XYZ file of C-alpha atoms in Angstrom:
409
model
C 243.662 110.421 59.724
C 246.297 107.884 60.214
C 245.968 104.239 61.564
C 249.627 103.472 61.096
C 250.185 101.506 65.151
C 252.930 103.620 65.016
C 254.060 104.483 68.449
C 257.142 105.748 69.570
C 258.786 108.260 72.184
C 260.095 111.612 72.029
C 262.246 112.497 74.463
C 264.428 115.718 75.545
C 267.038 116.155 77.840
C 266.126 118.708 80.715
C 268.652 118.495 83.717
C 268.957 116.253 86.260
C 267.839 119.159 89.361
C 265.057 118.687 91.563
C 263.334 121.452 90.301
C 263.475 119.816 87.104
C 259.899 119.093 85.479
C 259.052 116.247 82.680
C 255.807 116.606 80.771
C 253.989 113.757 79.626
C 252.188 114.735 76.239
C 250.068 111.495 74.765
C 249.517 112.809 70.426
C 247.417 110.923 67.521
C 249.735 110.571 64.698
C 248.317 112.500 61.709
C 250.473 110.408 59.283
C 250.061 107.854 56.428
C 253.456 106.791 56.324
C 257.034 106.622 59.289
C 258.124 109.322 56.649
C 255.646 112.091 57.705
C 254.531 110.114 61.272
C 253.535 113.386 63.774
C 256.531 111.907 65.671
C 258.979 114.280 63.397
C 256.593 117.393 64.140
C 256.801 116.847 68.029
C 260.633 116.358 67.835
C 261.095 119.106 66.373
C 258.866 121.489 68.110
C 259.746 119.359 71.634
C 263.502 120.572 70.575
C 263.088 124.367 69.815
C 260.955 124.415 73.539
C 263.324 122.344 75.725
C 266.328 124.558 74.083
C 264.834 127.856 75.725
C 262.951 125.736 79.064
C 266.131 124.150 80.062
C 263.961 122.476 83.681
C 261.547 121.210 81.954
C 261.567 118.070 79.396
C 258.695 116.900 77.322
C 258.164 113.482 76.351
C 255.838 112.782 73.944
C 254.239 109.242 72.935
C 252.633 108.944 69.387
C 249.917 106.865 69.042
C 247.525 105.629 65.882
C 243.860 107.114 65.663
C 242.743 103.419 65.889
C 244.719 103.185 69.355
C 245.370 106.574 70.869
C 242.060 107.417 72.501
C 242.041 103.472 74.410
C 245.614 104.222 75.456
C 244.591 107.819 77.082
C 241.624 106.362 78.805
C 243.610 103.343 80.124
C 246.318 105.861 81.712
C 243.070 107.173 83.283
C 241.807 104.751 84.878
C 245.291 103.396 85.730
C 245.079 106.585 88.099
C 248.096 107.585 85.999
C 247.275 110.459 83.144
C 249.698 111.870 81.061
C 249.867 115.634 81.924
C 248.428 116.324 78.248
C 246.787 114.178 75.411
C 245.933 115.795 71.577
C 242.476 113.226 70.952
C 239.593 113.175 69.884
C 237.141 113.780 72.457
C 237.102 114.947 76.026
C 234.208 115.815 77.444
C 234.316 112.816 79.916
C 237.639 113.650 81.695
C 236.311 116.955 81.683
C 232.629 116.274 83.075
C 234.573 113.969 85.376
C 236.411 116.696 86.642
C 239.981 115.532 85.299
C 241.245 118.232 83.137
C 242.464 121.642 84.195
C 240.510 125.018 82.827
C 241.659 126.450 79.212
C 242.041 130.181 80.914
C 243.482 128.266 83.676
C 246.770 127.433 81.525
C 246.718 129.555 78.901
C 247.623 133.734 78.084
C 244.785 135.676 77.640
C 246.522 136.295 73.593
C 246.621 132.351 73.075
C 243.163 131.223 74.665
C 241.642 134.622 72.667
C 243.159 133.786 69.294
C 240.639 130.294 68.648
C 238.519 130.325 66.191
C 235.165 131.498 67.967
C 233.144 128.350 67.249
C 235.945 125.985 67.935
C 236.577 127.600 71.245
C 232.919 127.110 72.024
C 232.845 123.820 70.484
C 235.700 122.675 73.617
C 233.330 124.247 76.448
C 231.317 121.721 78.789
C 228.887 124.110 80.615
C 230.513 127.299 79.496
C 233.854 126.683 80.535
C 236.650 125.906 78.079
C 238.515 122.376 78.430
C 239.357 121.106 75.169
C 241.399 123.341 73.099
C 241.143 122.741 69.438
C 244.303 121.485 67.768
C 243.673 120.338 64.183
C 240.474 120.978 62.316
C 238.777 120.591 58.602
C 235.578 121.242 56.830
C 234.047 119.359 54.346
C 233.477 120.413 50.769
C 231.334 118.561 47.353
C 234.658 116.772 45.570
C 234.063 116.242 41.706
C 235.581 114.324 38.830
C 236.381 117.110 36.133
C 237.076 114.262 33.172
C 233.513 112.753 34.085
C 231.781 116.191 34.216
C 233.265 117.037 31.245
C 232.137 113.684 29.358
C 228.488 114.046 30.480
C 228.585 117.667 29.583
C 227.994 118.615 33.393
C 228.384 121.678 35.761
C 228.863 120.729 39.623
C 225.715 120.965 41.398
C 224.299 124.330 43.481
C 221.288 122.200 44.390
C 219.919 118.684 45.891
C 217.696 118.494 42.153
C 221.251 119.609 40.154
C 223.029 116.994 42.184
C 220.701 114.186 41.479
C 220.762 115.183 37.659
C 224.252 114.989 37.503
C 224.419 111.955 38.986
C 221.751 110.290 36.637
C 223.758 111.437 33.586
C 226.330 110.381 35.161
C 224.852 106.868 35.838
C 223.980 106.796 32.106
C 227.549 106.801 31.332
C 228.568 104.094 32.993
C 230.045 106.028 36.049
C 230.349 103.537 39.451
C 229.417 105.529 41.479
C 227.292 108.537 40.220
C 227.392 110.048 44.215
C 229.238 108.037 47.054
C 227.362 108.217 50.265
C 229.338 107.021 52.651
C 226.992 105.746 55.500
C 228.812 102.524 56.600
C 230.512 102.382 60.429
C 233.794 104.075 59.627
C 232.078 107.630 59.721
C 228.661 107.771 59.209
C 227.609 110.285 61.253
C 229.811 112.724 59.234
C 227.976 111.995 55.847
C 225.186 112.204 57.856
C 225.398 115.442 59.333
C 226.670 116.805 56.054
C 223.027 115.781 55.160
C 221.381 117.276 57.608
C 222.895 120.802 57.782
C 221.992 120.915 54.180
C 218.625 120.226 54.816
C 218.434 123.194 57.256
C 218.114 120.582 59.900
C 221.260 119.166 62.198
C 221.891 116.821 65.107
C 220.639 119.757 68.132
C 218.548 122.346 68.385
C 220.474 125.930 69.264
C 219.789 124.784 72.907
C 221.461 121.596 72.451
C 219.188 119.205 72.748
C 219.093 116.384 70.414
C 216.920 116.792 67.424
C 217.164 113.854 65.215
C 214.011 112.978 63.999
C 213.163 116.256 63.266
C 210.986 117.163 60.486
C 213.904 118.969 58.536
C 216.079 115.471 59.061
C 213.163 113.231 58.121
C 212.496 115.187 54.869
C 216.245 114.775 54.114
C 216.099 110.493 54.277
C 213.560 110.562 53.008
C 214.760 112.912 49.654
C 218.129 110.664 49.473
C 216.304 107.405 49.805
C 213.799 107.919 47.215
C 215.952 110.401 44.602
C 219.083 108.874 44.993
C 219.527 105.358 46.318
C 216.267 103.960 45.330
C 217.277 105.319 41.918
C 220.869 103.351 41.438
C 222.572 106.840 41.571
C 224.860 105.915 44.841
C 226.558 102.490 43.582
C 227.128 98.932 44.051
C 227.680 99.378 47.516
C 225.019 99.587 50.208
C 225.725 103.149 51.741
C 225.282 101.360 54.937
C 227.657 99.235 54.093
C 230.510 101.472 52.544
C 233.302 103.329 54.475
C 234.662 106.278 53.883
C 238.388 105.348 53.122
C 236.848 103.009 50.537
C 234.746 105.964 48.586
C 238.192 107.843 49.426
C 239.814 104.853 47.423
C 237.333 104.915 45.031
C 237.116 108.738 44.125
C 240.709 108.102 43.839
C 240.844 105.552 41.395
C 238.579 107.535 39.024
C 235.179 105.837 39.847
C 233.424 107.986 41.488
C 231.234 111.205 39.885
C 230.758 112.974 43.105
C 231.030 112.620 46.962
C 231.224 114.943 50.056
C 235.046 115.514 51.518
C 237.851 116.863 53.176
C 241.385 117.578 52.583
C 243.178 114.565 52.456
C 240.906 113.184 49.855
C 242.787 116.118 47.883
C 246.067 114.645 47.908
C 244.916 111.339 47.386
C 243.689 112.419 43.893
C 246.771 114.063 43.097
C 248.928 110.907 43.421
C 246.163 108.650 41.309
C 246.235 111.764 38.693
C 242.660 112.367 39.046
C 241.684 115.733 38.026
C 239.295 117.456 40.981
C 236.990 120.000 40.994
C 235.588 121.408 44.629
C 232.083 123.371 45.268
C 230.398 123.945 48.571
C 227.832 121.696 49.465
C 224.532 121.448 47.573
C 221.755 122.398 49.856
C 217.467 121.719 49.014
C 217.356 124.791 47.290
C 220.591 126.974 47.072
C 224.367 126.036 48.022
C 223.971 124.760 52.000
C 223.986 127.847 54.382
C 226.307 125.113 56.728
C 228.494 122.572 56.296
C 230.199 120.020 58.717
C 233.378 120.976 60.616
C 235.280 118.955 62.839
C 238.484 119.295 65.281
C 240.272 117.405 67.434
C 240.950 117.884 70.703
C 244.216 118.857 73.467
C 243.620 118.707 76.885
C 246.076 119.375 80.146
C 244.796 116.715 83.021
C 245.129 118.058 86.574
C 246.106 115.340 88.272
C 250.232 115.993 88.143
C 249.815 118.993 88.941
C 252.842 121.302 86.596
C 249.789 124.033 85.393
C 252.253 126.753 84.858
C 254.909 124.634 82.691
C 251.972 122.923 81.181
C 250.573 126.366 80.449
C 253.955 127.726 79.225
C 254.365 124.845 76.826
C 250.750 125.316 75.423
C 251.224 129.104 74.349
C 254.513 127.713 72.360
C 252.287 124.996 70.627
C 249.570 127.514 69.423
C 252.100 129.999 68.250
C 251.196 131.118 64.752
C 254.357 129.613 63.548
C 253.705 125.805 65.027
C 249.870 126.136 64.371
C 250.975 127.084 60.445
C 253.755 124.170 60.147
C 251.701 121.555 61.768
C 248.393 122.816 59.791
C 250.606 122.348 56.054
C 252.230 119.178 56.920
C 249.024 117.139 57.197
C 246.790 119.275 55.333
C 243.929 120.743 57.583
C 242.761 123.587 58.856
C 244.844 126.500 61.288
C 242.648 126.515 64.659
C 243.347 129.902 65.643
C 242.639 133.414 63.750
C 246.496 134.256 63.493
C 247.323 131.010 61.529
C 244.106 131.227 59.504
C 244.611 135.067 58.326
C 248.531 133.931 57.278
C 247.379 130.596 55.426
C 244.603 132.706 53.882
C 247.388 135.693 52.239
C 249.703 133.121 51.526
C 249.694 131.766 48.336
C 251.415 127.959 49.296
C 247.689 127.534 50.743
C 245.759 128.092 47.687
C 244.347 124.674 47.521
C 242.803 125.191 50.974
C 241.592 128.186 50.287
C 237.504 126.271 49.754
C 237.646 124.821 53.336
C 239.147 128.205 55.176
C 236.086 129.495 53.305
C 233.673 126.880 54.712
C 235.308 126.879 58.108
C 232.941 130.727 60.307
C 230.478 129.029 58.839
C 230.185 125.387 59.854
C 228.901 123.807 62.500
C 230.270 121.014 64.750
C 229.288 117.720 66.446
C 228.032 118.143 69.946
C 231.290 116.900 71.049
C 230.647 119.193 74.311
C 227.925 116.485 75.789
C 228.540 113.343 77.277
C 226.142 111.817 75.855
C 228.068 112.598 72.182
C 230.051 109.481 71.767
C 226.606 106.896 72.698
C 224.739 109.292 70.000
C 227.549 108.679 67.508
C 227.768 104.958 67.831
C 223.981 105.205 67.680
C 223.673 106.803 64.701
C 226.871 104.351 62.734
C 225.319 101.126 63.812
C 221.574 102.748 62.070
C 221.623 105.109 60.012
C 222.481 102.939 56.957
C 219.172 101.175 57.257
C 217.324 104.562 56.913
C 217.822 104.504 53.004
C 218.256 100.596 52.559
C 215.131 99.065 50.197
C 212.124 98.775 52.778
C 213.794 101.715 55.498
C 211.897 103.824 57.079
C 214.049 107.046 57.313
C 210.970 108.594 59.996
C 211.612 104.722 61.885
C 215.101 104.812 62.145
C 215.555 108.608 62.346
C 213.112 108.398 65.431
C 215.389 105.223 67.089
C 218.338 106.942 67.078
C 216.846 110.068 68.798
C 215.163 107.975 71.790
C 218.805 106.344 71.995
C 220.180 109.809 71.952
C 217.005 110.844 74.684
C 218.607 107.883 76.655
C 221.878 108.244 76.830
C 221.519 112.411 77.745
C 219.165 111.179 80.643
C 221.966 109.145 81.590
C 224.770 111.634 82.062
């Protein structure tokens, strides 16, 4: 995600009659430079929409991911929420009764087009408030040149991965397996590993199970078989951020790591030949992988329900979802756009991620305690694999914090 600090306002020119409506949308920037800022995507979309809806003006302000959630929170706290926000989380606003339900806004075909697990993740108490806007999954990336030099084939199990890492270390590879458990995005790497060990953050009922037997076993394995054997590189996992790990992969210094679609372009720009395979599991390929989604939500404060709904139907048309997904190497959030992407030769590089999407699991974003739990994971999880660290102790402490956060809801 971009952290450019770019901020712009895109406006249309609806007429000045008393029946005219201006919709305010605050959106996140997915670009990594001024040239591909999300401002351009929204400017084009809004221009096309306003041409067919003369009474409606859509003002879009685009902010970096560093700033956008805070910007929306400040607007809400000041009693002046935007009509629409496209940001990282929706549950707090839904719990406070500030959001429209999705079925009060969207036409039935549009709402039914969302991928089912993304629509479910947008629900609080069985009612959808969060509309998925962008999604991605994770696969294991590996450096083809380093693998060829060491005579390796891609791993399918944890034991394969550890053996490959040993061989890469013997060849002098700096990061045989990069394990970013630093504060930037530790919750993602952690969940990917927990899922591959048949665990996860919650049970089927949505209760936190962070210190489950399966999860403790997974982190014991990581600590003893990877980190303890010096197979994760010179930076302690608890101090390695995802951005640094990705940059090291693009520099040719990493044998294997979990990655999402944006890593493809980073590696290609630096001339690194890479392969991608499903996440290895304890005994076989992992049956589930991490899915991540960002969210669109509509605030009730200003009214404009009909205009917001019509605009969102346009935003979620197959053409617009495909355009956005292709521009930023992300996965479509709708069935129609996913089918179109699967059938199109131009999207072949995203196929491994698309294949994973139906069985992906998302963070428990529908619970308001998740933000606090995620922060706790980022702060503590690196200590679980540190020398002298106790996976059971660290996971137990995070579970205790999750239980407190849940009871405070």
